[in-house]
Coordinates of N, CA and C in Angstrom, one line a residue:
M1 N -48.0 33.4 84.3 CA -48.8 31.5 84.6 C -49.9 31.7 83.5
I2 N -50.4 31.4 82.7 CA -51.4 31.2 81.8 C -52.2 29.3 81.7
N3 N -53.3 29.3 82.4 CA -53.6 27.9 82.7 C -54.7 27.7 81.2
D4 N -54.2 26.3 81.7 CA -54.8 25.3 80.0 C -54.9 26.1 79.3
L5 N -53.6 26.3 78.5 CA -53.3 26.7 77.0 C -54.1 25.8 76.0
D6 N -54.1 24.9 76.0 CA -54.4 23.8 74.4 C -56.5 24.8 74.5
A7 N -56.4 24.6 76.0 CA -58.3 24.5 75.4 C -58.6 26.0 75.1
G8 N -57.8 26.8 75.3 CA -57.7 28.1 74.6 C -57.6 28.8 72.9
I9 N -56.6 28.2 73.2 CA -54.9 28.1 71.7 C -55.6 27.2 70.1
G10 N -55.5 25.7 71.2 CA -55.9 24.6 70.7 C -56.7 24.4 69.6
R11 N -56.5 23.2 68.7 CA -56.9 23.2 67.3 C -58.6 21.6 67.8
F12 N -59.2 22.1 68.2 CA -59.7 20.2 68.4 C -61.2 20.3 67.0
G13 N -61.0 18.6 66.1 CA -61.8 18.9 65.2 C -61.8 19.9 64.5
N14 N -63.1 20.3 64.3 CA -63.8 21.1 63.2 C -63.4 23.3 64.1
T15 N -62.9 22.9 64.5 CA -63.2 24.6 65.2 C -62.1 25.4 64.6
Q16 N -62.4 26.5 64.5 CA -62.4 27.0 63.9 C -61.2 28.1 65.2
M17 N -59.8 29.0 63.9 CA -58.7 30.1 64.3 C -59.8 31.2 64.4
T18 N -59.8 31.9 65.2 CA -60.3 33.2 65.5 C -59.4 34.4 65.8
V19 N -59.3 35.6 65.4 CA -58.8 36.4 65.6 C -58.4 36.0 66.8
N20 N -58.8 36.2 67.4 CA -58.4 36.4 69.0 C -57.2 34.4 69.7
N21 N -57.7 34.1 68.5 CA -56.6 32.8 68.9 C -55.2 33.3 67.9
Q22 N -55.5 33.9 66.6 CA -54.2 34.4 66.4 C -53.3 34.7 66.6
M23 N -54.2 36.1 67.4 CA -53.2 37.9 68.7 C -52.7 36.2 69.9
V24 N -53.3 35.9 70.3 CA -53.1 34.7 70.8 C -51.6 34.1 70.6
V25 N -51.6 33.5 70.0 CA -50.6 32.5 69.0 C -49.1 33.3 69.5
G26 N -49.9 34.9 68.2 CA -48.3 35.4 67.6 C -48.0 36.4 68.8
T27 N -48.9 36.9 69.8 CA -47.7 37.2 70.5 C -46.9 36.5 71.9
L28 N -48.0 35.2 71.8 CA -46.4 34.6 72.1 C -45.4 34.4 71.8
M29 N -45.4 34.0 70.5 CA -44.8 34.0 69.6 C -43.5 34.9 69.5
N30 N -44.3 36.4 69.8 CA -43.3 37.3 69.5 C -42.4 37.7 71.4
L31 N -42.6 37.2 71.6 CA -42.3 36.8 73.6 C -41.3 35.8 73.6
A32 N -41.3 35.3 73.1 CA -41.0 33.9 73.1 C -39.3 34.6 71.9
D33 N -39.5 34.6 71.3 CA -38.7 35.2 70.5 C -37.3 36.5 70.8
N34 N -38.0 37.1 71.2 CA -37.7 38.7 71.8 C -38.4 39.1 72.8
P35 N -37.3 38.1 74.0 CA -38.4 38.6 75.6 C -38.3 39.5 76.3
T36 N -37.4 40.6 76.3 CA -37.1 42.0 76.6 C -37.6 42.5 75.9
R37 N -38.1 42.6 74.4 CA -39.3 43.5 73.5 C -40.8 43.1 73.3
V38 N -41.5 45.0 73.5 CA -42.9 44.1 74.0 C -43.0 44.8 73.0
S39 N -43.9 45.2 71.4 CA -44.5 45.9 71.0 C -45.6 46.2 70.8
I40 N -45.9 47.5 70.7 CA -47.8 48.1 71.3 C -48.3 48.6 69.9
G41 N -47.6 47.3 68.3 CA -48.3 47.9 67.3 C -47.8 49.9 67.3
Q42 N -46.2 49.8 67.7 CA -46.3 51.1 66.6 C -44.9 51.0 66.2
E43 N -43.2 51.5 65.7 CA -42.1 51.1 65.5 C -41.4 50.8 66.1
W44 N -40.4 49.7 66.5 CA -40.0 49.9 68.0 C -39.0 51.2 67.8
R45 N -38.1 51.2 69.4 CA -37.5 51.8 69.9 C -36.6 50.9 70.6
D46 N -35.2 52.1 70.3 CA -34.0 50.9 71.3 C -34.7 51.1 72.7
E47 N -35.3 52.0 73.3 CA -35.3 52.5 74.4 C -36.4 51.4 75.2
D48 N -37.4 50.8 73.8 CA -38.5 49.9 74.0 C -37.8 48.5 75.5
V49 N -37.5 48.2 75.7 CA -36.0 46.8 76.0 C -36.9 47.0 77.6
V50 N -37.4 46.5 78.2 CA -38.2 46.1 79.6 C -37.4 44.4 79.6
K51 N -37.3 43.9 81.3 CA -37.0 43.0 82.3 C -37.7 42.0 81.6
R52 N -38.0 40.7 81.5 CA -39.5 39.8 81.7 C -38.8 39.2 82.2
I53 N -39.9 38.1 82.8 CA -40.2 37.1 83.7 C -40.2 35.7 83.1
P54 N -40.1 34.2 83.2 CA -40.4 32.8 82.5 C -42.4 33.4 82.2
I55 N -42.4 32.6 81.0 CA -44.3 33.0 80.7 C -44.5 31.4 80.6
I56 N -44.9 30.8 82.2 CA -45.3 29.3 82.1 C -46.9 29.2 81.6
V57 N -47.3 28.1 81.1 CA -48.3 27.5 80.5 C -48.7 25.8 80.8
T58 N -49.4 26.1 81.1 CA -50.0 24.3 81.2 C -51.1 23.5 80.5
G59 N -50.6 22.9 79.8 CA -52.0 22.1 79.8 C -52.0 20.2 79.1
N60 N -53.0 20.3 79.1 CA -52.7 18.8 78.9 C -53.0 18.7 77.5
D61 N -52.9 18.8 76.4 CA -53.1 19.0 75.6 C -51.9 19.8 74.7
F62 N -50.6 19.6 74.3 CA -50.0 20.4 73.4 C -49.5 19.9 71.8
S63 N -50.6 18.8 71.5 CA -50.4 18.7 69.9 C -51.3 19.7 69.7
T64 N -52.7 19.3 70.0 CA -53.1 21.1 69.4 C -52.9 22.3 69.5
V65 N -52.1 22.9 69.6 CA -51.1 23.7 69.6 C -51.1 23.7 68.8
W66 N -50.4 25.3 67.9 CA -50.2 25.7 66.7 C -48.5 24.9 66.4
A67 N -47.9 24.5 65.7 CA -46.3 23.5 65.8 C -44.9 24.2 66.0
P68 N -45.1 25.7 65.6 CA -44.3 26.2 65.4 C -44.1 27.0 67.3
L69 N -45.3 27.5 67.6 CA -45.3 27.5 69.0 C -44.6 26.7 69.8
I70 N -44.6 25.3 69.9 CA -44.6 24.4 70.7 C -42.6 23.8 70.3
R71 N -42.1 24.4 69.5 CA -41.2 23.4 69.1 C -40.2 24.1 70.2
D72 N -39.1 22.6 69.8 CA -38.0 22.7 71.1 C -37.2 24.0 70.3
G73 N -36.9 24.9 71.7 CA -36.0 25.8 71.7 C -36.9 27.4 72.1
R74 N -37.7 26.8 71.5 CA -39.1 27.9 71.4 C -39.5 27.9 73.0
M75 N -40.0 26.6 72.6 CA -41.0 26.2 74.1 C -40.2 24.8 74.8
D76 N -39.9 25.1 76.2 CA -39.2 23.7 77.1 C -40.8 23.0 78.0
K77 N -40.4 21.9 77.2 CA -41.7 21.3 78.0 C -41.6 19.7 79.4
F78 N -42.6 20.3 80.4 CA -42.0 19.4 80.9 C -43.4 18.5 81.3
Y79 N -43.3 17.1 81.4 CA -44.4 16.6 81.9 C -43.7 16.2 82.6
W80 N -45.7 15.9 84.0 CA -45.3 15.8 84.5 C -47.0 14.7 84.6
Q81 N -46.4 13.3 85.3 CA -47.9 12.1 85.5 C -47.9 11.6 86.5
P82 N -48.6 12.7 88.0 CA -48.5 12.4 88.9 C -48.3 10.2 89.4
T83 N -47.5 10.6 90.1 CA -47.5 9.1 90.8 C -48.8 8.5 91.9
R84 N -49.2 7.6 92.4 CA -50.2 7.3 93.5 C -49.7 7.5 94.9
E85 N -48.8 7.6 95.3 CA -48.5 8.3 96.2 C -48.6 9.9 96.1
D86 N -48.0 10.9 95.2 CA -48.3 12.0 94.2 C -49.9 12.5 94.5
I87 N -50.9 11.6 94.4 CA -52.1 12.2 94.0 C -52.6 11.9 96.2
L88 N -52.1 11.1 96.3 CA -52.6 10.3 98.2 C -52.6 11.9 98.5
N89 N -51.0 12.4 98.4 CA -51.0 14.1 98.6 C -51.3 14.5 99.2
I90 N -51.7 15.1 97.3 CA -52.4 16.5 97.5 C -53.6 16.1 97.7
V91 N -54.6 14.6 97.7 CA -55.4 14.9 98.0 C -56.2 14.7 99.2
Y92 N -55.3 14.2 100.0 CA -55.5 14.8 101.7 C -55.4 15.5 101.9
Q93 N -54.3 16.6 101.1 CA -54.2 18.0 101.6 C -55.1 18.6 101.2
M94 N -56.1 18.6 100.5 CA -57.3 19.2 99.8 C -58.3 19.0 101.0
Y95 N -58.6 17.7 102.1 CA -59.1 17.5 102.7 C -59.4 17.2 104.3
R96 N -57.5 18.0 104.3 CA -56.9 17.9 105.7 C -58.0 18.7 106.9
K97 N -58.4 20.0 106.5 CA -59.4 20.5 107.0 C -60.0 20.6 107.3
D98 N -60.7 19.0 106.9 CA -61.6 18.9 107.2 C -62.1 17.4 107.7
G99 N -61.1 17.1 108.4 CA -60.3 16.3 109.3 C -60.2 14.8 109.3
L100 N -60.7 14.3 107.4 CA -60.7 12.9 107.1 C -58.3 12.8 107.8
M101 N -58.5 11.3 107.3 CA -56.8 11.0 107.9 C -56.4 10.2 106.4
K102 N -55.2 10.0 106.6 CA -54.7 9.7 105.4 C -55.0 8.3 104.9
S103 N -55.6 7.5 106.1 CA -55.8 6.4 105.3 C -57.8 6.5 104.8
E104 N -57.9 7.0 105.1 CA -59.4 7.5 104.5 C -59.1 8.1 103.0
I105 N -58.3 9.2 103.2 CA -58.7 9.0 101.8 C -57.7 8.0 100.5
E106 N -56.7 7.1 101.2 CA -56.2 6.2 100.6 C -57.5 5.8 99.8
K107 N -58.4 5.2 101.3 CA -60.2 4.3 101.0 C -60.8 4.6 99.2
I108 N -60.4 6.2 99.5 CA -61.5 7.3 98.4 C -60.1 6.6 97.2
I109 N -59.1 6.9 97.1 CA -57.9 7.0 96.1 C -58.3 5.3 95.1
D110 N -58.7 4.0 95.9 CA -58.3 3.2 96.4 C -60.2 2.9 95.4
T111 N -61.4 2.8 96.3 CA -62.0 3.3 95.3 C -62.9 4.1 94.0
F112 N -62.1 4.9 93.8 CA -61.6 5.4 92.5 C -60.7 5.6 91.8
P113 N -60.3 4.5 91.4 CA -58.5 4.3 90.3 C -58.9 5.5 89.1
N114 N -57.4 5.7 88.6 CA -57.4 6.2 87.6 C -58.0 7.6 87.4
Q115 N -58.7 8.8 88.1 CA -59.5 9.6 87.8 C -58.8 11.2 87.9
A116 N -58.7 11.8 86.8 CA -57.9 13.5 88.1 C -57.8 13.8 88.6
L117 N -56.8 15.1 88.9 CA -57.1 15.0 90.2 C -59.1 16.1 91.1
D118 N -59.2 16.5 89.9 CA -60.1 17.5 89.7 C -61.5 16.8 89.9
F119 N -61.0 15.4 89.4 CA -62.8 14.4 90.1 C -62.3 14.3 91.6
Y120 N -61.5 14.3 92.4 CA -61.3 14.0 94.1 C -62.0 15.5 94.2
G121 N -60.9 16.8 93.4 CA -61.7 18.3 94.3 C -63.4 18.2 94.6
A122 N -63.7 17.4 93.6 CA -65.5 17.3 92.6 C -66.3 16.9 93.4
L123 N -65.6 16.2 94.2 CA -66.7 15.4 95.8 C -66.8 15.9 96.8
R124 N -66.2 16.8 96.7 CA -66.6 18.1 97.7 C -67.5 18.8 97.4
S125 N -67.7 19.5 96.3 CA -69.2 20.4 95.1 C -69.8 19.2 95.3
R126 N -70.8 18.5 95.2 CA -71.4 17.3 94.7 C -71.9 17.4 96.5
T127 N -71.4 17.0 97.3 CA -71.7 16.9 98.8 C -72.5 18.2 98.6
Y128 N -71.9 19.5 98.9 CA -72.1 20.7 98.7 C -73.8 21.2 98.4
D129 N -72.9 20.5 96.7 CA -74.9 20.3 96.0 C -76.0 19.9 96.5
S130 N -75.7 18.6 97.3 CA -77.4 17.9 97.8 C -77.2 17.9 99.0
S131 N -76.8 19.2 99.7 CA -77.1 19.3 100.8 C -77.9 20.6 101.0
I132 N -77.3 21.0 99.4 CA -77.9 23.0 99.0 C -79.1 22.9 98.0
L133 N -79.7 21.1 98.0 CA -80.7 21.0 97.2 C -81.7 20.7 98.7
K134 N -80.9 19.5 99.7 CA -82.0 19.3 100.6 C -82.3 20.8 101.5
W135 N -81.2 20.6 101.7 CA -82.5 22.7 102.3 C -82.5 23.8 101.2
V136 N -82.8 24.2 100.1 CA -83.5 25.0 99.6 C -85.2 23.8 99.7
S137 N -85.5 22.3 99.8 CA -86.3 21.8 99.6 C -86.9 22.5 101.1
Q138 N -86.2 21.7 102.1 CA -86.5 22.2 103.5 C -87.1 23.3 103.9
I139 N -86.8 24.1 102.8 CA -87.3 26.2 103.1 C -88.3 27.1 102.6
G140 N -89.1 25.8 101.7 CA -89.8 26.3 101.0 C -90.2 26.2 100.0
G141 N -88.8 25.3 99.2 CA -88.6 24.8 97.8 C -88.6 25.9 96.9
L142 N -87.9 25.8 95.3 CA -87.7 26.7 94.5 C -88.0 28.1 94.3
A143 N -89.7 27.7 94.5 CA -90.9 28.5 94.5 C -91.2 30.1 95.6
K144 N -90.2 29.3 96.8 CA -90.0 30.1 98.0 C -88.8 30.7 98.2
L145 N -87.9 30.5 97.2 CA -86.3 30.8 97.2 C -86.2 32.4 97.8
E146 N -87.0 33.1 96.5 CA -86.4 34.3 96.7 C -86.9 35.2 97.8
E147 N -88.3 34.6 97.8 CA -88.8 35.0 99.1 C -88.5 35.1 100.6
N148 N -88.0 33.5 101.3 CA -86.9 32.8 101.9 C -86.3 34.0 102.2
V149 N -85.4 34.5 101.3 CA -83.2 35.1 101.2 C -83.2 35.7 100.5
L150 N -83.8 35.8 99.1 CA -83.5 37.0 98.1 C -83.8 38.5 98.5
R151 N -85.4 38.0 99.8 CA -86.6 39.6 100.0 C -85.7 39.5 101.5
K152 N -85.2 38.8 102.2 CA -85.4 39.2 103.1 C -84.9 40.6 103.5
K153 N -85.3 41.5 104.5 CA -84.8 42.9 104.9 C -83.9 42.9 105.9
K154 N -83.2 44.2 105.8 CA -81.6 44.3 106.8 C -82.3 43.5 108.2
G155 N -81.4 43.5 109.1 CA -81.5 42.8 110.3 C -83.2 40.9 110.4
E156 N -83.2 40.7 109.1 CA -84.4 39.4 109.0 C -83.3 38.7 109.4
E157 N -83.4 37.9 110.2 CA -82.9 36.2 110.0 C -83.1 35.7 108.8
L158 N -82.3 34.9 108.8 CA -82.4 34.6 107.2 C -82.5 32.4 107.6
P159 N -82.3 31.8 106.7 CA -82.8 29.9 106.9 C -80.3 29.9 106.9
E160 N -80.8 29.1 108.1 CA -79.7 28.6 108.8 C -79.3 27.6 107.8
F161 N -78.1 27.5 107.3 CA -78.1 26.6 105.8 C -76.6 25.9 107.4
I162 N -75.8 25.1 107.4 CA -75.0 24.1 108.1 C -74.6 23.4 106.4
A163 N -73.4 23.7 106.9 CA -72.3 22.5 106.1 C -72.2 21.3 106.1
P164 N -72.0 20.6 104.8 CA -72.1 19.1 105.2 C -70.8 17.9 105.9
E165 N -71.0 17.9 106.2 CA -69.5 17.2 107.0 C -69.4 15.8 105.9
Q166 N -67.7 16.1 105.7 CA -66.9 15.2 104.8 C -66.6 14.5 105.7
T167 N -67.4 12.9 104.7 CA -66.6 12.3 105.8 C -66.7 10.4 104.6
V168 N -66.2 10.0 104.6 CA -65.8 9.1 103.4 C -66.8 8.0 102.9
E169 N -67.6 8.0 104.3 CA -69.0 7.9 103.0 C -69.8 9.0 101.6
S170 N -70.1 9.6 102.5 CA -70.3 10.8 101.9 C -69.2 11.0 100.7
L171 N -67.9 11.1 100.9 CA -67.2 11.4 99.4 C -67.5 10.7 98.5
I172 N -67.9 9.4 99.1 CA -67.5 7.4 97.8 C -69.1 7.7 97.4
E173 N -70.0 8.3 98.0 CA -71.2 8.2 97.6 C -71.7 9.4 97.3
A174 N -70.6 10.7 96.6 CA -71.0 11.5 95.4 C -69.5 11.1 94.3
G175 N -68.7 10.2 94.6 CA -67.9 9.4 93.8 C -68.7 8.9 92.6
E176 N -69.3 7.8 93.1 CA -70.5 6.8 92.3 C -71.2 7.5 91.6
S177 N -71.8 9.4 92.1 CA -72.9 9.9 90.9 C -71.8 10.5 89.8
L178 N -70.2 10.3 89.9 CA -69.5 11.4 88.6 C -69.6 10.3 88.1
V179 N -68.7 9.0 88.6 CA -68.3 8.3 88.0 C -69.7 7.8 86.3
K180 N -70.7 7.8 87.5 CA -72.4 8.0 86.2 C -71.9 8.3 85.7
E181 N -72.2 9.4 85.8 CA -72.5 10.4 84.9 C -71.6 10.7 84.0
Q182 N -70.0 10.1 83.9 CA -68.6 10.3 83.1 C -69.0 8.8 82.1
R183 N -69.8 7.7 82.6 CA -70.2 6.7 82.0 C -71.5 6.8 81.2
M184 N -72.1 7.7 81.1 CA -73.0 8.1 80.9 C -72.5 9.3 79.6
V185 N -72.1 9.6 79.8 CA -71.2 10.6 78.7 C -70.1 9.9 77.6
M186 N -69.6 9.8 77.7 CA -69.0 8.2 77.0 C -69.7 7.3 76.4
E187 N -71.3 7.1 77.1 CA -72.1 6.3 76.2 C -72.0 6.6 74.9
M188 N -73.4 8.5 75.3 CA -73.6 9.4 74.4 C -72.7 9.4 72.8
R189 N -71.6 9.8 74.1 CA -70.3 9.5 72.6 C -70.4 8.5 71.4
L190 N -70.1 7.2 72.9 CA -70.8 5.6 71.3 C -71.4 6.2 70.8
S191 N -72.5 6.3 71.1 CA -74.1 6.9 70.4 C -74.0 7.4 69.5
D192 N -73.0 8.7 68.9 CA -72.9 9.5 67.7 C -72.4 9.2 66.9
V193 N -70.9 8.7 67.4 CA -70.1 7.6 66.2 C -70.8 6.7 65.9
Y194 N -71.7 5.8 66.3 CA -72.6 4.9 65.8 C -73.3 5.0 64.5
M195 N -74.0 6.5 65.0 CA -75.2 7.0 63.9 C -74.4 7.4 63.3
K196 N -73.1 7.8 63.3 CA -72.2 8.6 61.5 C -72.2 7.0 60.9
K197 N -72.1 6.5 61.5 CA -71.8 5.7 61.1 C -72.6 4.5 59.9
Q198 N -73.5 4.9 60.6 CA -74.7 4.1 59.8 C -75.3 4.9 58.7
E199 N -75.0 6.2 59.5 CA -75.3 7.4 57.8 C -74.1 7.2 57.1
G200 N -72.7 6.8 57.2 CA -72.4 7.0 56.2 C -71.1 8.6 56.9
T201 N -71.3 9.2 57.5 CA -70.8 10.6 57.6 C -69.1 10.5 58.7
G202 N -69.1 9.2 59.0 CA -68.2 9.3 60.4 C -67.7 8.0 60.0
P203 N -66.2 8.6 61.1 CA -65.3 6.7 60.9 C -66.6 5.5 62.1
G204 N -66.8 4.3 62.1 CA -67.5 3.3 63.3 C -66.4 3.0 64.0
I205 N -67.0 2.3 64.4 CA -66.1 0.9 65.8 C -66.7 -0.5 65.0
G206 N -65.6 -1.2 65.6 CA -65.6 -2.9 64.8 C -65.9 -3.2 65.3
F207 N -66.4 -4.8 65.6 CA -66.8 -5.8 66.4 C -65.9 -7.3 65.8
S208 N -65.4 -7.8 66.6 CA -65.1 -9.2 65.6 C -64.6 -10.8 67.1

């Protein structure tokens, strides 16, 4: 199982193809064409036959992967576009142990539609980030973090950190923060495109 294959061997813009990229592509090509034989750089031997299992890879954009590797017959491709019900059930499982009801998860999804599944998982991380920053401030700030936590001797009591309660309100607040970051990233990209157009070094955006 190889997750996010396109992120590792895909070609994006002006990225260079490294030796490691080529080795991964070549190895996968070899395994696809000769699934029961694996070369280790030596001559092929008749007894070098092994039982193999399917190789499953995931990715977001396989159009960036070397075309011969993903051609029909060498790779079977399955496309998954989750429905709203799929997303609801998956996110509900993420937060079931936190005591959130399905109707509450539905409210979160409706508040932030058209987001990737990673976004909903990141909501919990963001609530923890905020709580940890508050906790660090309460125990004396970053200046005393080493003294109060890292340099504690065995048997000495450590400051207690209470995990944040996952509520609809806190998750929506975290989501709004993430959406704001997304907008800032998009604005920065648009600014880069605009500046390249002004300098005559790239495509521009036209308005009518």
